[in-house]
Amino acid sequence: MNVAVKPSNLIKGASGDWEVVIGLEVHAQVTSHSKLFSGASTEFGGKPDAHVSLVDAAMPGMLPVINEECVRQAVRTGLGLNAQVNLRSVFDRKNYFYPDSPQGYQISQYKSPIVGEGVVEVELEGGHTVTIGIERLHLEQDAGKLLHDQSPTMSYVDLNRCGVALMEIVSKPDIRSSEQAKAYVTKLRSILRYLGTCDGDMEKGSLRADVNVSVRRPGGPLGTRCEIKNMNSISFMGQAIEYEARRQIEILEDGGSIDQETRLYDPNKGETRSMRSKEEAHDYRYFPDPDLLPLEFSEAFVADLKAGLPELPDQKKARFIAEFGLSPYDAGVLVAERERAEFYETVLARLADKARDGKLAANWVINELFGRLNKEGRDITGSPVSAAQLAAIVDLIGQRTISGKIAKDLFEIVWQEGGDPHALVEARGMKQVTDLGAIEKVVDDIIAANPDKVAQAKAKPAAIQWFVGQVMKSSGGKANPQAVNDLLKSKLGI
Ligand code: ADP
Ligand code: MG
């Protein structure tokens, strides 16, 4: 896939510009109650070995049985990534020994993965978009976890994660900057969370990425890559890419060459270091797992899953733009996280007139609510202002019962104290005054006391704003600005 190269993506070296090329292998834990080939629970945080079946412990003679739900989740993910779903795929054994993996091999998919090529649209700062190609998605088993801090002389192993289903989502080397890599993982995570196929919790290890980085002269042939293993933080991933690209450029500019190797990122030192070189790479001796039949689907099975997909972020964004006239930026902010989009949609559902106030509601959700939540480091699920309360505030503005300015005070009260916005407006006398009779006396007094300003306004109608300001002030912000404007114009004869 070709991606437009913006000059700003290039890195300046001593001998000219370099382009960084990145491809990601993302491991996403499949959302499912039980493991890929056993009925053991996938629950996080149980006591060591609390969720281990005989299959997971690789007892002799145990046979794997495919978990249909994991298969459905992988197909749904493929569809969500606009990817080719392969009607026939094969499980292979990837042979290697490591103490966290009692089988002595990992069941994975090699030559015939369940999902083939796809694309992800990634939005960047400034409204720029790049399309990142997906190479494949395959299903595989997770390994257990070694515990080195339980005994001074021994290592222990916890097999709870052993056999949990992972989707490995491999991108093409289409990514051209750390910014793009971060935006790609963020978008991928969002799509998975909308689909409900992976919870995307990077802290718990549900989503982690191996990051392949190389550099080349702009537009030149691909350079040799290094793979940074197991990144489980988007911001560390960005730092690791920046460091790694510069490290490679320095070596190349000094006349050296890059060794293809696996590296680890140390966030404390802010650098990557070698873990193993290509020479030490495993020969996995892949072969089809004789205990498992190939997976075969009918077209109807895939079509059914496709019909059941939820609305995904790109579609939702397009709909918000078309239906409510939101800017692409605002629509993007609303759909980026599933919970935030759901909140906005609950507000919409409760508005008295969503065609009229849908856009106003978006402004309130983004600027007042998200702004405030971000400031206090809270997320939407813990919002003190509910969707119903926010919808009521927007209704009150839309119906011109309160001004936007008063609405901010009302929002503050609801945030601090809770309560029904309609009742609060009544009880605290916050209603906007549209009754011209009540305003008229104030307007007359101000005009009488300020003949010089009257002359100014007559000469230059924009000066009427001074009067509007005065009237608003003396009404405690409750006068309807439009009514004040109209009244002033007729009194001043302009
Ligand atoms: P492996 O399975 O050995 O790691 P793959 O060929 O499947 O190798 O590629 C793994 C990842 O490396 C993919 O995401 C791919 O886009 C990326 N990649 C391949 N070549 C390069 C390169 N020259 N620079 C950066 N990334 C690359
Ligand atoms: Mg790899």
XYZ file of C-alpha atoms and ligand atoms in Angstrom:
522
model
C 0.000 0.000 0.000
C 1.343 3.419 -0.896
C 1.183 6.126 1.697
C 1.708 9.769 0.841
C 4.957 10.854 2.429
C 4.790 14.218 4.078
C 8.162 15.971 4.204
C 7.718 16.407 7.952
C 7.997 12.623 8.361
C 11.607 12.669 7.257
C 14.413 12.591 9.787
C 17.425 14.812 9.152
C 20.752 13.015 9.342
C 24.261 14.393 8.889
C 24.298 13.158 5.281
C 20.704 14.068 4.314
C 17.152 12.922 4.925
C 16.037 9.499 6.081
C 12.641 7.894 6.074
C 11.560 5.573 8.860
C 9.537 2.482 7.884
C 7.464 0.677 10.497
C 5.356 -2.478 10.490
C 3.481 -3.691 13.562
C 2.542 -7.122 14.821
C -0.206 -6.520 17.367
C -1.256 -9.290 19.737
C -4.834 -8.812 20.865
C -6.420 -11.090 23.433
C -9.738 -12.374 22.131
C -12.722 -11.493 24.305
C -14.128 -14.905 25.232
C -15.014 -16.673 28.483
C -12.887 -19.695 27.730
C -9.582 -20.468 26.066
C -8.867 -21.213 22.402
C -8.719 -24.996 22.744
C -10.039 -25.718 26.259
C -12.944 -24.846 28.507
C -10.767 -23.187 31.170
C -11.649 -19.636 32.169
C -9.822 -16.647 30.705
C -10.506 -14.535 33.790
C -7.723 -12.095 34.618
C -5.975 -12.040 37.976
C -6.929 -15.446 39.410
C -4.604 -17.285 41.783
C -1.705 -18.911 39.904
C -2.831 -22.022 38.030
C -6.478 -21.498 39.049
C -7.603 -21.581 35.387
C -5.668 -24.458 33.908
C -7.276 -27.469 32.294
C -5.489 -30.709 31.449
C -5.270 -29.477 27.844
C -3.586 -26.202 28.893
C -1.115 -28.129 31.052
C -0.391 -30.372 28.031
C -1.025 -33.623 29.841
C -0.258 -36.629 27.639
C -3.107 -37.612 25.367
C -5.109 -34.413 25.823
C -6.683 -33.114 22.626
C -7.452 -29.507 21.721
C -11.059 -28.617 20.819
C -11.572 -25.392 18.929
C -13.611 -22.706 20.718
C -16.203 -21.505 18.195
C -16.641 -18.184 19.922
C -12.957 -17.321 19.393
C -13.313 -18.183 15.724
C -16.361 -15.930 15.408
C -14.482 -13.115 17.141
C -11.538 -13.431 14.746
C -13.852 -13.369 11.723
C -15.716 -10.346 13.103
C -12.394 -8.597 13.641
C -11.357 -9.375 10.082
C -14.600 -7.891 8.803
C -14.084 -4.806 10.987
C -10.638 -4.366 9.433
C -12.143 -4.459 5.926
C -10.170 -7.631 5.387
C -10.500 -10.785 3.345
C -11.887 -13.632 5.498
C -10.407 -16.927 4.346
C -13.042 -19.639 4.118
C -10.371 -22.230 4.819
C -7.538 -21.834 7.312
C -5.123 -24.184 9.048
C -3.636 -24.441 12.541
C 0.079 -25.151 12.657
C 2.479 -26.126 15.378
C 5.247 -23.604 15.961
C 7.884 -25.671 17.727
C 10.106 -24.189 20.410
C 10.813 -24.914 24.033
C 10.263 -22.357 26.739
C 9.265 -23.107 30.335
C 6.088 -20.969 30.137
C 4.708 -23.285 27.486
C 4.267 -26.929 28.579
C 3.239 -28.195 25.139
C 6.691 -27.540 23.717
C 5.026 -25.820 20.791
C 2.509 -23.070 20.202
C -0.581 -23.701 18.114
C -0.703 -20.844 15.639
C -1.537 -20.269 11.992
C 1.240 -19.915 9.480
C 0.646 -20.321 5.776
C -3.160 -20.214 5.855
C -4.369 -17.637 8.360
C -8.053 -17.074 9.117
C -7.930 -13.481 7.792
C -5.929 -12.018 4.907
C -5.355 -8.488 3.622
C -7.294 -5.503 4.927
C -7.018 -1.759 5.528
C -7.302 0.654 8.430
C -7.923 4.378 7.951
C -5.912 6.371 10.449
C -6.579 10.012 11.252
C -3.626 12.200 12.145
C -3.309 15.700 13.566
C -4.436 18.421 11.209
C -7.087 16.327 9.462
C -4.509 14.310 7.493
C -5.436 10.639 6.942
C -3.279 7.629 6.046
C -4.355 4.164 4.990
C -2.381 1.382 6.638
C -2.508 -2.044 5.021
C -3.160 -5.187 7.063
C -1.145 -8.175 5.916
C -3.017 -10.857 7.861
C -4.697 -11.792 11.127
C -4.192 -15.214 12.636
C -5.317 -17.030 15.759
C -2.808 -18.444 18.217
C -2.362 -19.475 21.846
C -0.903 -17.260 24.533
C 1.823 -18.641 26.841
C 1.969 -18.804 30.645
C 3.934 -16.423 32.814
C 7.245 -17.009 34.535
C 7.546 -15.615 38.061
C 11.098 -14.816 39.073
C 10.361 -12.937 42.269
C 8.793 -15.695 44.388
C 11.915 -17.504 45.528
C 15.611 -16.650 45.742
C 16.659 -19.883 44.056
C 13.812 -20.903 41.773
C 11.541 -19.557 39.075
C 7.863 -20.440 39.127
C 5.370 -20.599 36.315
C 1.710 -19.533 36.330
C -0.206 -21.232 33.522
C -3.410 -19.183 33.790
C -2.791 -17.419 30.493
C -1.608 -20.571 28.805
C -3.907 -21.309 25.867
C -5.816 -18.017 25.979
C -6.755 -17.003 22.418
C -4.775 -14.236 20.767
C -5.283 -12.571 17.426
C -2.030 -11.517 15.850
C -2.728 -8.616 13.542
C 0.196 -7.939 11.204
C 0.406 -4.621 9.376
C 2.228 -3.989 6.137
C 5.329 -1.813 6.421
C 3.159 1.225 5.582
C 3.766 3.279 8.713
C 6.143 6.234 8.327
C 6.510 7.891 11.741
C 6.093 7.295 15.452
C 3.020 9.570 15.263
C 1.444 7.311 12.641
C 2.332 4.184 14.624
C 0.673 5.591 17.743
C -2.402 6.684 15.791
C -2.598 3.260 14.110
C -2.557 1.345 17.409
C -5.064 3.794 18.881
C -7.396 3.288 15.915
C -6.966 -0.478 15.921
C -7.727 -0.564 19.639
C -10.833 1.539 19.080
C -12.107 -0.773 16.317
C -11.513 -3.870 18.497
C -13.351 -2.254 21.386
C -16.313 -1.283 19.196
C -16.450 -4.844 17.907
C -16.146 -6.242 21.433
C -13.492 -8.676 20.223
C -10.678 -7.439 22.522
C -10.932 -5.176 25.558
C -7.778 -3.328 24.469
C -6.500 -3.063 28.037
C -2.775 -2.553 27.503
C -1.964 -2.478 31.204
C -3.343 -5.975 31.633
C -1.500 -7.091 28.526
C -4.656 -7.626 26.435
C -3.039 -5.629 23.642
C 0.690 -5.538 22.949
C 2.763 -4.812 19.910
C 6.017 -5.973 18.349
C 7.363 -3.001 16.451
C 9.499 -3.502 13.335
C 11.597 -0.465 12.461
C 13.955 0.230 9.576
C 15.234 3.365 7.865
C 15.946 4.157 4.236
C 16.615 7.039 1.911
C 13.247 8.580 0.939
C 11.581 6.341 -1.600
C 14.584 3.945 -1.716
C 14.568 0.188 -1.154
C 13.522 -1.097 2.288
C 16.277 -1.218 4.894
C 17.065 -4.050 7.295
C 14.637 -4.025 10.211
C 14.940 -4.520 13.920
C 11.977 -5.791 15.896
C 11.232 -4.242 19.294
C 9.305 -6.839 21.275
C 6.307 -6.607 23.532
C 5.412 -2.936 23.784
C 2.381 -2.472 26.007
C 2.204 1.310 26.121
C 1.432 3.546 23.170
C 3.628 6.381 24.379
C 6.619 4.092 25.101
C 6.144 2.631 21.644
C 6.490 6.129 20.178
C 9.664 6.748 22.195
C 11.132 3.388 21.213
C 10.580 4.120 17.497
C 12.194 7.569 17.769
C 15.225 6.123 19.535
C 15.542 3.122 17.241
C 15.302 5.157 14.020
C 18.054 7.517 15.187
C 20.236 4.633 16.340
C 20.004 3.014 12.912
C 20.656 6.296 11.081
C 23.798 6.886 13.147
C 25.136 3.419 12.365
C 24.433 3.795 8.647
C 25.943 7.280 8.471
C 29.071 5.935 10.159
C 29.368 3.471 7.300
C 28.037 0.520 9.304
C 25.151 -1.815 8.570
C 22.093 -2.892 10.551
C 21.916 -6.406 11.928
C 18.444 -7.868 11.797
C 17.714 -8.560 15.435
C 15.172 -8.543 18.203
C 15.476 -5.688 20.690
C 13.833 -4.603 23.924
C 12.926 -1.068 24.945
C 13.984 0.154 28.373
C 11.658 3.025 29.290
C 13.866 4.091 32.205
C 16.902 4.601 30.012
C 14.871 5.590 26.944
C 16.813 3.196 24.723
C 16.481 -0.133 22.946
C 18.983 -2.925 23.416
C 19.679 -6.178 21.660
C 17.885 -9.303 22.887
C 18.854 -11.791 20.217
C 20.321 -11.624 16.729
C 19.026 -13.247 13.566
C 21.643 -16.003 13.910
C 20.028 -17.025 17.177
C 16.552 -16.963 15.616
C 14.524 -20.114 16.122
C 13.778 -22.620 13.458
C 10.174 -23.248 14.356
C 9.703 -26.306 12.129
C 6.069 -25.360 11.446
C 3.728 -28.133 10.394
C -0.070 -28.495 10.396
C -1.325 -29.591 13.808
C -2.474 -33.198 13.333
C -4.931 -32.878 16.244
C -6.974 -30.164 14.546
C -8.941 -30.123 11.326
C -8.664 -27.113 9.033
C -11.272 -24.436 9.756
C -13.833 -24.267 6.983
C -16.635 -21.713 6.771
C -19.556 -21.269 4.460
C -20.157 -17.872 2.824
C -23.373 -17.717 4.853
C -21.509 -18.059 8.169
C -19.365 -15.027 7.297
C -22.316 -13.056 5.872
C -24.237 -13.662 9.107
C -21.405 -12.322 11.230
C -21.074 -9.356 8.890
C -24.766 -8.543 9.234
C -24.386 -8.562 13.020
C -21.478 -6.119 13.208
C -22.073 -2.929 15.186
C -21.612 0.498 13.649
C -17.838 1.089 13.647
C -16.031 4.370 14.360
C -15.530 5.423 10.711
C -19.208 4.850 9.875
C -20.365 6.552 13.040
C -18.162 9.528 12.310
C -19.559 9.879 8.784
C -23.095 9.665 10.141
C -22.527 12.325 12.806
C -21.137 14.642 10.122
C -24.025 14.012 7.718
C -26.826 14.002 10.291
C -25.833 16.825 12.626
C -23.365 18.873 10.612
C -20.474 18.203 12.968
C -16.962 19.075 11.839
C -14.838 16.023 10.990
C -12.618 16.931 13.930
C -15.489 17.017 16.443
C -17.036 13.844 15.049
C -13.612 12.190 15.334
C -13.302 13.194 18.990
C -16.761 11.760 19.737
C -16.207 8.396 18.065
C -12.592 7.771 19.155
C -13.732 5.913 22.249
C -16.725 3.657 22.227
C -17.997 4.793 25.657
C -17.782 8.443 24.650
C -19.694 7.840 21.435
C -22.340 5.939 23.403
C -22.656 8.818 25.844
C -23.208 11.295 23.016
C -25.775 9.000 21.442
C -27.645 8.691 24.738
C -27.711 12.496 24.949
C -29.060 12.640 21.367
C -31.772 10.097 22.176
C -32.966 12.247 25.061
C -32.994 15.628 23.334
C -36.373 17.233 22.731
C -35.256 18.220 19.210
C -32.109 16.457 18.088
C -32.215 17.821 14.539
C -32.086 21.330 16.010
C -29.730 20.697 18.922
C -27.577 17.725 17.878
C -24.643 19.937 17.031
C -25.075 22.055 20.154
C -25.106 18.824 22.179
C -21.829 17.762 20.532
C -20.236 21.069 21.549
C -21.401 20.596 25.108
C -20.279 16.996 25.312
C -16.846 17.785 23.875
C -16.037 21.191 25.343
C -17.770 21.238 28.702
C -18.019 17.583 29.645
C -14.932 15.954 28.074
C -12.932 19.095 28.850
C -13.878 18.898 32.487
C -13.402 15.135 32.733
C -9.940 15.403 31.160
C -8.993 18.188 33.533
C -9.914 16.038 36.500
C -8.418 12.864 35.012
C -11.761 11.049 35.089
C -13.274 8.932 32.384
C -16.756 9.062 30.944
C -18.069 6.080 32.897
C -17.508 8.046 36.106
C -19.036 11.298 34.831
C -20.877 13.196 37.576
C -23.169 14.660 34.885
C -25.329 11.982 33.271
C -26.400 11.911 29.629
C -29.963 12.707 30.744
C -28.796 15.740 32.711
C -26.631 16.999 29.863
C -29.512 16.535 27.397
C -31.747 18.582 29.722
C -29.188 21.398 29.848
C -28.932 21.409 26.040
C -32.757 21.399 25.763
C -32.910 24.437 28.029
C -30.454 26.306 25.799
C -32.105 25.100 22.581
C -35.508 26.230 23.807
C -33.962 29.556 24.826
C -35.021 29.102 28.430
C -31.451 29.832 29.521
C -28.515 31.491 27.775
C -25.290 29.642 27.002
C -23.593 31.617 29.724
C -26.136 30.684 32.395
C -25.974 27.119 31.123
C -22.313 26.987 32.169
C -23.325 27.965 35.702
C -26.062 25.343 35.603
C -23.590 22.706 34.371
C -21.339 23.563 37.311
C -24.211 23.148 39.773
C -25.209 19.800 38.267
C -21.551 18.660 38.282
C -21.119 19.629 41.954
C -24.521 18.917 43.441
C -26.476 16.851 40.921
C -30.186 17.455 40.405
C -32.702 17.904 37.623
C -31.612 20.824 35.410
C -35.220 21.899 34.696
C -36.078 22.013 38.399
C -32.827 23.810 39.216
C -33.551 26.536 36.655
C -36.993 27.096 38.204
C -35.846 26.931 41.796
C -32.867 29.226 41.369
C -34.495 31.769 39.052
C -32.067 31.145 36.203
C -34.566 31.557 33.401
C -33.665 33.868 30.596
C -35.816 36.979 30.468
C -37.468 37.236 27.068
C -40.346 39.328 28.341
C -39.611 42.657 26.664
C -41.682 44.577 29.212
C -39.260 43.634 31.966
C -36.251 44.594 29.905
C -37.728 47.770 28.452
C -37.393 49.840 31.607
C -33.700 48.903 31.929
C -33.099 49.736 28.256
C -34.800 53.134 28.587
C -32.739 54.040 31.665
C -29.461 53.161 30.020
C -30.314 55.095 26.859
C -31.350 58.157 28.877
C -28.154 58.124 30.946
C -25.764 57.805 27.977
C -26.531 60.283 25.194
C -22.911 60.176 23.919
C -23.096 56.398 23.403
C -26.451 56.848 21.651
C -24.809 59.234 19.178
C -21.983 56.728 18.626
C -24.363 53.860 17.989
C -26.338 55.935 15.512
C -23.136 56.768 13.618
C -21.748 53.268 13.849
C -24.320 50.511 14.508
C -21.686 48.080 15.793
C -21.423 50.287 18.876
C -24.822 48.877 19.901
C -22.852 46.060 21.528
C -21.936 48.368 24.374
C -25.657 48.742 25.185
C -26.246 45.003 24.894
C -23.431 44.456 27.378
C -24.898 46.959 29.838
C -28.377 45.450 29.693
C -27.014 41.925 30.077
C -25.025 43.037 33.084
C -27.920 44.697 34.841
C -30.104 41.627 34.206
C -27.515 39.293 35.751
C -26.941 37.618 32.371
C -30.515 36.455 32.168
C -31.827 38.770 29.453
C -32.174 37.129 26.069
C -29.408 38.750 23.973
C -31.431 38.571 20.747
C -34.452 40.222 22.355
C -32.200 42.916 23.842
C -30.610 43.528 20.459
C -33.954 43.861 18.691
C -35.344 46.146 21.337
C -32.260 48.401 21.323
C -32.341 48.691 17.548
C -35.933 49.843 17.544
C -35.385 52.285 20.451
C -32.264 53.760 18.856
C -33.819 53.793 15.410
C -31.011 51.850 13.722
P 8.355 -12.105 10.939
O 7.150 -12.949 11.088
O 9.608 -12.829 10.684
O 8.537 -11.130 12.055
P 7.086 -10.711 8.636
O 7.608 -10.693 7.259
O 5.803 -11.392 8.873
O 8.221 -11.249 9.580
O 6.966 -9.205 9.051
C 6.675 -8.811 10.316
C 6.413 -7.330 10.358
O 7.555 -6.609 9.925
C 5.278 -6.865 9.480
O 4.470 -6.016 10.258
C 5.944 -6.102 8.377
O 5.148 -5.020 7.943
C 7.177 -5.576 9.043
N 8.294 -5.330 8.120
C 8.745 -6.133 7.133
N 9.799 -5.567 6.533
C 10.047 -4.395 7.158
C 11.034 -3.369 7.004
N 11.997 -3.447 6.092
N 10.968 -2.319 7.832
C 10.018 -2.235 8.777
N 9.074 -3.157 8.966
C 9.083 -4.246 8.178
Mg 7.861 -10.800 13.888
